[in-house]
mmCIF file of C-alpha atoms and ligand atoms in Angstrom:
data_model
loop_
_atom_site.group_PDB
_atom_site.id
_atom_site.type_symbol
_atom_site.label_atom_id
_atom_site.label_comp_id
_atom_site.label_asym_id
_atom_site.label_seq_id
_atom_site.Cartn_x
_atom_site.Cartn_y
_atom_site.Cartn_z
ATOM 1 C CA UNK A 1 0.000 0.000 0.000
ATOM 2 C CA UNK A 2 1.030 3.578 -0.566
ATOM 3 C CA UNK A 3 0.626 4.787 3.026
ATOM 4 C CA UNK A 4 2.022 8.074 4.317
ATOM 5 C CA UNK A 5 3.150 8.898 7.831
ATOM 6 C CA UNK A 6 -0.254 10.476 8.619
ATOM 7 C CA UNK A 7 -2.088 7.250 7.810
ATOM 8 C CA UNK A 8 -3.517 8.375 4.468
ATOM 9 C CA UNK A 9 -3.466 5.754 1.738
ATOM 10 C CA UNK A 10 -2.974 6.791 -1.891
ATOM 11 C CA UNK A 11 -5.270 4.812 -4.176
ATOM 12 C CA UNK A 12 -5.962 7.451 -6.855
ATOM 13 C CA UNK A 13 -3.127 7.744 -9.383
ATOM 14 C CA UNK A 14 -3.002 10.756 -11.733
ATOM 15 C CA UNK A 15 -0.707 10.158 -14.673
ATOM 16 C CA UNK A 16 0.418 12.940 -16.978
ATOM 17 C CA UNK A 17 0.890 11.627 -20.509
ATOM 18 C CA UNK A 18 2.512 14.762 -21.894
ATOM 19 C CA UNK A 19 3.300 18.295 -20.763
ATOM 20 C CA UNK A 20 2.279 19.701 -24.167
ATOM 21 C CA UNK A 21 -1.059 21.426 -24.650
ATOM 22 C CA UNK A 22 -2.883 22.946 -27.605
ATOM 23 C CA UNK A 23 -4.471 25.688 -25.464
ATOM 24 C CA UNK A 24 -2.788 28.462 -23.512
ATOM 25 C CA UNK A 25 -5.243 29.091 -20.670
ATOM 26 C CA UNK A 26 -4.041 32.208 -18.876
ATOM 27 C CA UNK A 27 -4.209 30.602 -15.423
ATOM 28 C CA UNK A 28 -1.909 27.826 -16.644
ATOM 29 C CA UNK A 29 0.706 29.012 -19.126
ATOM 30 C CA UNK A 30 1.859 32.040 -21.144
ATOM 31 C CA UNK A 31 0.557 32.616 -24.713
ATOM 32 C CA UNK A 32 3.893 31.623 -26.223
ATOM 33 C CA UNK A 33 3.781 28.220 -24.495
ATOM 34 C CA UNK A 34 6.625 26.659 -22.531
ATOM 35 C CA UNK A 35 9.813 24.718 -23.173
ATOM 36 C CA UNK A 36 8.306 21.263 -23.570
ATOM 37 C CA UNK A 37 10.058 18.202 -22.206
ATOM 38 C CA UNK A 38 12.337 16.603 -24.803
ATOM 39 C CA UNK A 39 10.838 13.395 -26.217
ATOM 40 C CA UNK A 40 13.654 11.260 -24.808
ATOM 41 C CA UNK A 41 12.607 12.309 -21.310
ATOM 42 C CA UNK A 42 8.970 11.333 -21.751
ATOM 43 C CA UNK A 43 7.980 7.910 -20.519
ATOM 44 C CA UNK A 44 7.159 5.596 -23.399
ATOM 45 C CA UNK A 45 3.735 3.927 -23.535
ATOM 46 C CA UNK A 46 5.333 0.694 -22.286
ATOM 47 C CA UNK A 47 7.001 2.500 -19.395
ATOM 48 C CA UNK A 48 3.726 4.200 -18.426
ATOM 49 C CA UNK A 49 1.833 0.919 -18.499
ATOM 50 C CA UNK A 50 4.582 -0.806 -16.530
ATOM 51 C CA UNK A 51 4.429 1.780 -13.722
ATOM 52 C CA UNK A 52 0.627 1.828 -13.704
ATOM 53 C CA UNK A 53 0.645 -1.977 -13.516
ATOM 54 C CA UNK A 54 2.973 -1.854 -10.511
ATOM 55 C CA UNK A 55 0.627 0.699 -8.920
ATOM 56 C CA UNK A 56 -2.459 -1.426 -9.510
ATOM 57 C CA UNK A 57 -1.109 -4.923 -8.941
ATOM 58 C CA UNK A 58 1.308 -4.280 -6.066
ATOM 59 C CA UNK A 59 0.460 -0.965 -4.447
ATOM 60 C CA UNK A 60 -3.316 -0.823 -4.135
ATOM 61 C CA UNK A 61 -4.085 1.808 -6.792
ATOM 62 C CA UNK A 62 -7.791 1.541 -7.656
ATOM 63 C CA UNK A 63 -8.304 4.624 -9.842
ATOM 64 C CA UNK A 64 -6.154 5.842 -12.712
ATOM 65 C CA UNK A 65 -6.737 9.241 -14.273
ATOM 66 C CA UNK A 66 -4.819 10.201 -17.408
ATOM 67 C CA UNK A 67 -4.131 13.890 -17.781
ATOM 68 C CA UNK A 68 -1.509 16.332 -19.015
ATOM 69 C CA UNK A 69 -0.726 18.789 -20.605
ATOM 70 C CA UNK A 70 -3.358 17.589 -23.013
ATOM 71 C CA UNK A 71 -3.656 13.778 -22.953
ATOM 72 C CA UNK A 72 -5.499 13.624 -26.308
ATOM 73 C CA UNK A 73 -2.236 14.797 -27.903
ATOM 74 C CA UNK A 74 -0.595 11.526 -26.895
ATOM 75 C CA UNK A 75 -0.778 9.272 -29.940
ATOM 76 C CA UNK A 76 -0.863 6.025 -27.951
ATOM 77 C CA UNK A 77 -3.694 7.200 -25.649
ATOM 78 C CA UNK A 78 -6.291 4.625 -26.744
ATOM 79 C CA UNK A 79 -3.740 1.821 -26.443
ATOM 80 C CA UNK A 80 -2.648 3.014 -22.989
ATOM 81 C CA UNK A 81 -6.263 3.167 -21.795
ATOM 82 C CA UNK A 82 -7.019 -0.298 -23.193
ATOM 83 C CA UNK A 83 -3.968 -1.785 -21.478
ATOM 84 C CA UNK A 84 -4.973 -0.100 -18.212
ATOM 85 C CA UNK A 85 -8.553 -1.325 -18.258
ATOM 86 C CA UNK A 86 -7.241 -4.857 -18.902
ATOM 87 C CA UNK A 87 -5.402 -4.856 -15.551
ATOM 88 C CA UNK A 88 -6.707 -6.936 -12.661
ATOM 89 C CA UNK A 89 -7.990 -5.886 -10.248
ATOM 90 C CA UNK A 90 -9.619 -3.634 -12.827
ATOM 91 C CA UNK A 91 -9.020 0.034 -11.890
ATOM 92 C CA UNK A 92 -11.486 2.815 -12.668
ATOM 93 C CA UNK A 93 -9.973 4.718 -15.582
ATOM 94 C CA UNK A 94 -10.751 8.323 -16.422
ATOM 95 C CA UNK A 95 -9.399 11.193 -18.466
ATOM 96 C CA UNK A 96 -9.083 14.937 -17.889
ATOM 97 C CA UNK A 97 -9.005 16.764 -21.197
ATOM 98 C CA UNK A 98 -9.732 20.070 -22.876
ATOM 99 C CA UNK A 99 -11.961 18.124 -25.278
ATOM 100 C CA UNK A 100 -10.213 19.140 -28.515
ATOM 101 C CA UNK A 101 -10.139 15.956 -30.597
ATOM 102 C CA UNK A 102 -12.650 14.158 -28.416
ATOM 103 C CA UNK A 103 -15.231 14.182 -31.199
ATOM 104 C CA UNK A 104 -12.926 11.721 -33.019
ATOM 105 C CA UNK A 105 -11.583 9.855 -29.997
ATOM 106 C CA UNK A 106 -14.572 9.528 -27.642
ATOM 107 C CA UNK A 107 -15.844 6.326 -29.228
ATOM 108 C CA UNK A 108 -12.502 4.467 -29.444
ATOM 109 C CA UNK A 109 -11.797 5.533 -25.865
ATOM 110 C CA UNK A 110 -15.167 4.251 -24.678
ATOM 111 C CA UNK A 111 -14.526 1.003 -26.559
ATOM 112 C CA UNK A 112 -11.144 0.664 -24.873
ATOM 113 C CA UNK A 113 -12.969 0.703 -21.525
ATOM 114 C CA UNK A 114 -12.561 4.324 -20.410
ATOM 115 C CA UNK A 115 -15.048 4.917 -17.603
ATOM 116 C CA UNK A 116 -15.296 8.681 -17.320
ATOM 117 C CA UNK A 117 -14.148 11.935 -18.766
ATOM 118 C CA UNK A 118 -13.685 15.421 -17.311
ATOM 119 C CA UNK A 119 -13.701 18.174 -19.908
ATOM 120 C CA UNK A 120 -12.506 21.668 -19.086
ATOM 121 C CA UNK A 121 -14.721 24.536 -20.204
ATOM 122 C CA UNK A 122 -14.521 27.990 -18.673
ATOM 123 C CA UNK A 123 -16.923 29.992 -20.797
ATOM 124 C CA UNK A 124 -19.874 29.765 -23.176
ATOM 125 C CA UNK A 125 -18.691 32.726 -25.203
ATOM 126 C CA UNK A 126 -16.419 32.151 -28.170
ATOM 127 C CA UNK A 127 -14.620 35.499 -27.785
ATOM 128 C CA UNK A 128 -14.027 34.973 -24.079
ATOM 129 C CA UNK A 129 -12.698 31.499 -24.893
ATOM 130 C CA UNK A 130 -10.244 33.034 -27.357
ATOM 131 C CA UNK A 131 -9.166 35.605 -24.788
ATOM 132 C CA UNK A 132 -8.797 33.037 -22.035
ATOM 133 C CA UNK A 133 -7.210 30.165 -23.961
ATOM 134 C CA UNK A 134 -5.516 32.142 -26.761
ATOM 135 C CA UNK A 135 -6.981 29.758 -29.319
ATOM 136 C CA UNK A 136 -10.273 29.832 -31.248
ATOM 137 C CA UNK A 137 -11.340 26.291 -30.288
ATOM 138 C CA UNK A 138 -14.622 26.809 -28.402
ATOM 139 C CA UNK A 139 -16.668 24.847 -30.957
ATOM 140 C CA UNK A 140 -14.256 21.879 -30.829
ATOM 141 C CA UNK A 141 -14.580 21.651 -27.060
ATOM 142 C CA UNK A 142 -18.380 21.723 -27.108
ATOM 143 C CA UNK A 143 -18.432 19.128 -29.899
ATOM 144 C CA UNK A 144 -16.010 16.966 -27.947
ATOM 145 C CA UNK A 145 -18.201 17.023 -24.850
ATOM 146 C CA UNK A 146 -21.257 16.022 -26.870
ATOM 147 C CA UNK A 147 -19.288 13.195 -28.495
ATOM 148 C CA UNK A 148 -18.225 11.884 -25.092
ATOM 149 C CA UNK A 149 -21.838 11.978 -23.890
ATOM 150 C CA UNK A 150 -23.016 10.177 -27.059
ATOM 151 C CA UNK A 151 -20.282 7.554 -26.670
ATOM 152 C CA UNK A 152 -21.681 6.706 -23.232
ATOM 153 C CA UNK A 153 -18.981 8.376 -21.132
ATOM 154 C CA UNK A 154 -21.663 9.719 -18.798
ATOM 155 C CA UNK A 155 -22.072 11.857 -16.923
ATOM 156 C CA UNK A 156 -19.520 14.061 -18.645
ATOM 157 C CA UNK A 157 -17.955 16.115 -15.883
ATOM 158 C CA UNK A 158 -17.057 19.682 -16.698
ATOM 159 C CA UNK A 159 -14.225 21.560 -14.954
ATOM 160 C CA UNK A 160 -14.482 25.334 -14.786
ATOM 161 C CA UNK A 161 -12.041 27.863 -13.385
ATOM 162 C CA UNK A 162 -13.606 31.282 -12.855
ATOM 163 C CA UNK A 163 -11.378 34.322 -13.247
ATOM 164 C CA UNK A 164 -12.330 37.717 -11.911
ATOM 165 C CA UNK A 165 -13.651 40.129 -14.554
ATOM 166 C CA UNK A 166 -13.103 37.563 -17.317
ATOM 167 C CA UNK A 167 -15.669 34.798 -16.899
ATOM 168 C CA UNK A 168 -16.882 35.115 -13.305
ATOM 169 C CA UNK A 169 -20.244 36.451 -14.515
ATOM 170 C CA UNK A 170 -20.829 33.091 -16.265
ATOM 171 C CA UNK A 171 -21.309 30.869 -13.222
ATOM 172 C CA UNK A 172 -25.092 30.675 -13.648
ATOM 173 C CA UNK A 173 -25.180 30.227 -17.466
ATOM 174 C CA UNK A 174 -22.463 27.580 -17.280
ATOM 175 C CA UNK A 175 -24.450 25.609 -14.728
ATOM 176 C CA UNK A 176 -27.641 25.980 -16.787
ATOM 177 C CA UNK A 177 -25.807 24.741 -19.875
ATOM 178 C CA UNK A 178 -24.487 21.690 -18.029
ATOM 179 C CA UNK A 179 -27.890 20.890 -16.528
ATOM 180 C CA UNK A 180 -29.485 21.137 -19.982
ATOM 181 C CA UNK A 181 -26.903 18.831 -21.531
ATOM 182 C CA UNK A 182 -26.839 16.301 -18.672
ATOM 183 C CA UNK A 183 -23.252 17.178 -17.697
ATOM 184 C CA UNK A 184 -22.000 17.555 -14.135
ATOM 185 C CA UNK A 185 -20.247 20.865 -13.503
ATOM 186 C CA UNK A 186 -17.457 21.383 -10.998
ATOM 187 C CA UNK A 187 -16.020 24.812 -10.290
ATOM 188 C CA UNK A 188 -12.346 24.790 -9.288
ATOM 189 C CA UNK A 189 -10.705 27.628 -7.382
ATOM 190 C CA UNK A 190 -7.771 29.020 -9.278
ATOM 191 C CA UNK A 191 -4.542 27.766 -7.705
ATOM 192 C CA UNK A 192 -1.031 29.236 -7.713
ATOM 193 C CA UNK A 193 0.255 26.840 -10.362
ATOM 194 C CA UNK A 194 0.568 29.037 -13.449
ATOM 195 C CA UNK A 195 3.938 29.136 -15.163
ATOM 196 C CA UNK A 196 3.918 32.952 -15.122
ATOM 197 C CA UNK A 197 3.429 33.134 -11.322
ATOM 198 C CA UNK A 198 0.591 35.621 -11.855
ATOM 199 C CA UNK A 199 -1.803 34.143 -9.265
ATOM 200 C CA UNK A 200 -3.000 36.401 -6.476
ATOM 201 C CA UNK A 201 -5.341 35.663 -3.613
ATOM 202 C CA UNK A 202 -7.410 38.750 -4.482
ATOM 203 C CA UNK A 203 -7.757 37.611 -8.096
ATOM 204 C CA UNK A 204 -9.028 34.176 -7.102
ATOM 205 C CA UNK A 205 -12.790 33.654 -7.194
ATOM 206 C CA UNK A 206 -13.359 31.729 -3.976
ATOM 207 C CA UNK A 207 -15.709 28.825 -3.279
ATOM 208 C CA UNK A 208 -17.842 31.180 -1.145
ATOM 209 C CA UNK A 209 -18.138 33.648 -4.028
ATOM 210 C CA UNK A 210 -19.054 30.891 -6.465
ATOM 211 C CA UNK A 211 -21.833 29.698 -4.179
ATOM 212 C CA UNK A 212 -23.003 33.300 -3.683
ATOM 213 C CA UNK A 213 -23.310 33.698 -7.436
ATOM 214 C CA UNK A 214 -25.235 30.455 -7.890
ATOM 215 C CA UNK A 215 -27.569 30.789 -4.916
ATOM 216 C CA UNK A 216 -29.971 33.426 -6.295
ATOM 217 C CA UNK A 217 -30.625 31.258 -9.370
ATOM 218 C CA UNK A 218 -30.607 27.743 -7.894
ATOM 219 C CA UNK A 219 -31.618 26.012 -4.716
ATOM 220 C CA UNK A 220 -28.407 24.283 -3.580
ATOM 221 C CA UNK A 221 -28.489 21.646 -0.852
ATOM 222 C CA UNK A 222 -25.289 20.007 0.393
ATOM 223 C CA UNK A 223 -25.136 16.430 -0.871
ATOM 224 C CA UNK A 224 -23.534 13.295 0.570
ATOM 225 C CA UNK A 225 -21.766 15.039 3.458
ATOM 226 C CA UNK A 226 -21.168 11.612 4.951
ATOM 227 C CA UNK A 227 -19.896 10.129 1.726
ATOM 228 C CA UNK A 228 -17.555 12.867 0.540
ATOM 229 C CA UNK A 229 -14.531 10.876 1.707
ATOM 230 C CA UNK A 230 -11.512 11.872 -0.315
ATOM 231 C CA UNK A 231 -13.473 13.600 -3.095
ATOM 232 C CA UNK A 232 -12.122 17.106 -3.680
ATOM 233 C CA UNK A 233 -15.497 18.521 -4.745
ATOM 234 C CA UNK A 234 -18.138 19.595 -2.244
ATOM 235 C CA UNK A 235 -21.283 18.563 -4.044
ATOM 236 C CA UNK A 236 -24.670 20.209 -3.961
ATOM 237 C CA UNK A 237 -28.026 18.977 -5.214
ATOM 238 C CA UNK A 238 -29.425 21.512 -7.653
ATOM 239 C CA UNK A 239 -33.098 22.375 -7.135
ATOM 240 C CA UNK A 240 -33.644 19.192 -5.135
ATOM 241 C CA UNK A 241 -31.614 16.932 -7.479
ATOM 242 C CA UNK A 242 -30.838 14.563 -8.950
ATOM 243 C CA UNK A 243 -28.579 17.014 -10.820
ATOM 244 C CA UNK A 244 -25.540 18.150 -8.864
ATOM 245 C CA UNK A 245 -22.872 20.809 -8.968
ATOM 246 C CA UNK A 246 -19.453 20.584 -7.333
ATOM 247 C CA UNK A 247 -17.180 23.239 -5.914
ATOM 248 C CA UNK A 248 -13.515 22.445 -5.390
ATOM 249 C CA UNK A 249 -12.119 24.931 -2.895
ATOM 250 C CA UNK A 250 -8.536 23.750 -3.108
ATOM 251 C CA UNK A 251 -7.230 26.983 -1.613
ATOM 252 C CA UNK A 252 -9.907 28.235 0.788
ATOM 253 C CA UNK A 253 -11.401 24.859 1.752
ATOM 254 C CA UNK A 254 -8.434 22.485 1.550
ATOM 255 C CA UNK A 255 -9.089 18.760 1.790
ATOM 256 C CA UNK A 256 -5.501 17.562 2.319
ATOM 257 C CA UNK A 257 -6.426 15.527 5.411
ATOM 258 C CA UNK A 258 -8.473 13.156 3.240
ATOM 259 C CA UNK A 259 -6.201 13.232 0.175
ATOM 260 C CA UNK A 260 -5.793 9.837 -1.504
ATOM 261 C CA UNK A 261 -3.935 11.041 -4.609
ATOM 262 C CA UNK A 262 -0.470 10.462 -5.938
ATOM 263 C CA UNK A 263 0.852 11.793 -9.236
ATOM 264 C CA UNK A 264 3.218 10.560 -11.887
ATOM 265 C CA UNK A 265 4.629 13.176 -14.260
ATOM 266 C CA UNK A 266 5.180 12.578 -17.977
ATOM 267 C CA UNK A 267 8.903 12.233 -17.251
ATOM 268 C CA UNK A 268 8.417 9.608 -14.573
ATOM 269 C CA UNK A 269 8.562 11.563 -11.308
ATOM 270 C CA UNK A 270 6.315 10.673 -8.388
ATOM 271 C CA UNK A 271 4.694 13.731 -6.784
ATOM 272 C CA UNK A 272 2.633 13.562 -3.625
ATOM 273 C CA UNK A 273 0.840 16.850 -4.165
ATOM 274 C CA UNK A 274 0.209 19.438 -6.881
ATOM 275 C CA UNK A 275 2.198 21.809 -4.665
ATOM 276 C CA UNK A 276 5.043 19.426 -3.791
ATOM 277 C CA UNK A 277 8.529 20.826 -4.183
ATOM 278 C CA UNK A 278 10.065 17.364 -3.945
ATOM 279 C CA UNK A 279 9.759 14.557 -6.490
ATOM 280 C CA UNK A 280 10.992 10.976 -6.609
ATOM 281 C CA UNK A 281 12.464 9.699 -9.823
ATOM 282 C CA UNK A 282 11.177 6.345 -11.107
ATOM 283 C CA UNK A 283 12.261 6.814 -14.717
ATOM 284 C CA UNK A 284 16.044 6.675 -14.153
ATOM 285 C CA UNK A 285 16.024 3.498 -12.052
ATOM 286 C CA UNK A 286 13.519 1.930 -14.455
ATOM 287 C CA UNK A 287 15.787 2.701 -17.424
ATOM 288 C CA UNK A 288 18.778 1.442 -15.421
ATOM 289 C CA UNK A 289 17.130 -1.958 -15.053
ATOM 290 C CA UNK A 290 15.332 -1.793 -11.688
ATOM 291 C CA UNK A 291 12.931 -4.660 -11.038
ATOM 292 C CA UNK A 292 9.212 -4.119 -10.398
ATOM 293 C CA UNK A 293 9.867 -4.864 -6.739
ATOM 294 C CA UNK A 294 12.570 -2.195 -6.546
ATOM 295 C CA UNK A 295 10.362 0.370 -8.286
ATOM 296 C CA UNK A 296 7.486 -0.440 -5.937
ATOM 297 C CA UNK A 297 9.797 0.026 -2.949
ATOM 298 C CA UNK A 298 10.932 3.456 -4.226
ATOM 299 C CA UNK A 299 7.351 4.494 -4.851
ATOM 300 C CA UNK A 300 6.264 3.362 -1.367
ATOM 301 C CA UNK A 301 9.122 5.295 0.230
ATOM 302 C CA UNK A 302 8.215 8.394 -1.775
ATOM 303 C CA UNK A 303 4.594 8.363 -0.609
ATOM 304 C CA UNK A 304 5.655 7.750 3.006
ATOM 305 C CA UNK A 305 7.233 11.248 2.871
ATOM 306 C CA UNK A 306 3.979 12.973 1.857
ATOM 307 C CA UNK A 307 3.455 16.222 3.756
ATOM 308 C CA UNK A 308 0.409 16.932 5.900
ATOM 309 C CA UNK A 309 -0.946 19.669 3.631
ATOM 310 C CA UNK A 310 -0.284 21.846 0.605
ATOM 311 C CA UNK A 311 0.820 24.731 2.809
ATOM 312 C CA UNK A 312 -0.476 27.564 0.604
ATOM 313 C CA UNK A 313 -1.289 29.508 3.761
ATOM 314 C CA UNK A 314 2.134 28.966 5.351
ATOM 315 C CA UNK A 315 4.329 32.075 5.310
ATOM 316 C CA UNK A 316 7.082 29.836 3.893
ATOM 317 C CA UNK A 317 4.938 28.643 0.932
ATOM 318 C CA UNK A 318 6.802 28.520 -2.353
ATOM 319 C CA UNK A 319 5.023 27.870 -5.638
ATOM 320 C CA UNK A 320 6.417 24.682 -7.183
ATOM 321 C CA UNK A 321 8.775 25.204 -10.093
ATOM 322 C CA UNK A 322 6.716 22.863 -12.291
ATOM 323 C CA UNK A 323 3.569 24.532 -13.600
ATOM 324 C CA UNK A 324 0.235 22.685 -13.632
ATOM 325 C CA UNK A 325 0.693 21.658 -17.292
ATOM 326 C CA UNK A 326 3.881 19.785 -16.424
ATOM 327 C CA UNK A 327 2.468 18.165 -13.300
ATOM 328 C CA UNK A 328 -0.872 16.881 -14.535
ATOM 329 C CA UNK A 329 -4.021 18.348 -13.010
HETATM 330 N N1 LIG B 401 -5.509 19.738 -20.723
HETATM 331 C C1 LIG B 401 -6.398 19.034 -19.862
HETATM 332 C C2 LIG B 401 -7.574 19.907 -19.472
HETATM 333 O O1 LIG B 401 -7.662 21.030 -19.955
HETATM 334 O O2 LIG B 401 -8.405 19.450 -18.702
HETATM 335 C C3 LIG B 401 -5.760 18.393 -18.647
HETATM 336 C C4 LIG B 401 -4.740 19.175 -17.899
HETATM 337 S S1 LIG B 401 -5.331 20.608 -17.107
HETATM 338 C C5 LIG B 401 -3.858 21.121 -16.273
HETATM 339 C C6 LIG B 401 -6.350 19.929 -15.853
HETATM 340 C C7 LIG B 401 -7.269 20.880 -15.147
HETATM 341 O O3 LIG B 401 -6.505 21.784 -14.404
HETATM 342 C C8 LIG B 401 -8.147 21.707 -16.072
HETATM 343 O O4 LIG B 401 -9.491 21.578 -15.675
HETATM 344 C C9 LIG B 401 -7.670 23.123 -15.843
HETATM 345 O O5 LIG B 401 -8.721 24.047 -15.945
HETATM 346 C C10 LIG B 401 -7.137 23.036 -14.447
HETATM 347 N N2 LIG B 401 -6.149 24.058 -14.125
HETATM 348 C C11 LIG B 401 -5.049 24.409 -14.811
HETATM 349 N N3 LIG B 401 -4.395 25.389 -14.173
HETATM 350 C C12 LIG B 401 -5.088 25.657 -13.046
HETATM 351 C C13 LIG B 401 -4.920 26.556 -11.967
HETATM 352 N N4 LIG B 401 -3.902 27.404 -11.923
HETATM 353 N N5 LIG B 401 -5.838 26.539 -10.974
HETATM 354 C C14 LIG B 401 -6.893 25.680 -11.019
HETATM 355 N N6 LIG B 401 -7.095 24.797 -12.003
HETATM 356 C C15 LIG B 401 -6.210 24.793 -13.006
#
């Protein structure tokens, strides 16, 4: 098991398949993009599947989420998903994506056993999308979500980051859109993980503000308080349910005490937290011939060192040098 010194057990593995992305969302990276990892440093599909297999078969991982960067840019994605869903015990397998290309890939992904998909969408306005993501791809994202829904990857979950004076007036229309389409919306507080280090506490639209914006339009009742467990989203029944909306208050309502996540970067580093400043290298020992047992032992030792919390409120907090796109959200 991947147990840390506070007794938390990591069962939810987030794997970044690439640090590259075809959008440039302002809360994530600059318009000119970043220096991408050289190909030789990226784990190959076989290396990814080997590490995921060790996680599932030896270390108690029960959920695998592929992310990035943009995971749909990884050519071997369908193969990687199929090989993951073939593992026993069978993990839950999901994908976090910006949706561009999903209209083509939703069906093959569903056929390869993918269970769920989270698609990021921050606005319903094409011009705002262009301003926020520096690319004119709004229509592709909406098409991709519909394709995922049609392929049976339901409910499509939608991730939204609200930014002050850019899209924060869209909380209500975004929720209405998701309710109409049968998608489940989750608002995420903006975190200090952008490559430009432009985050500010004042600029962040907090969980309280999000709920204040939704409340005049919807009747929101807290859902499954007992069952929240390690889920990052606080969920609310909308107008009595069954539809729900989630709010992920990573900064103002941290949930580190119940965290069950561990991350693997596209270049094979184990990270215990989005905000970790330490990583543990699995790629080098793997390429130097380490056995599965040795890799599992390194991974276990890495998770044992997990810190109590993300520490954003500590005076000594330092933003990690890796931006979100290179960690895997
Ligand atoms: N490209 C994929 C996508 O767009 O979903 C996967 C990677 S992206 C880093 C994963 C999620 O992280 C997206 O929902 C994105 O909105 C969110 N994200 C990126 N930077 C963030 C930040 N600074 N604060 C909060 N969420 C962020």
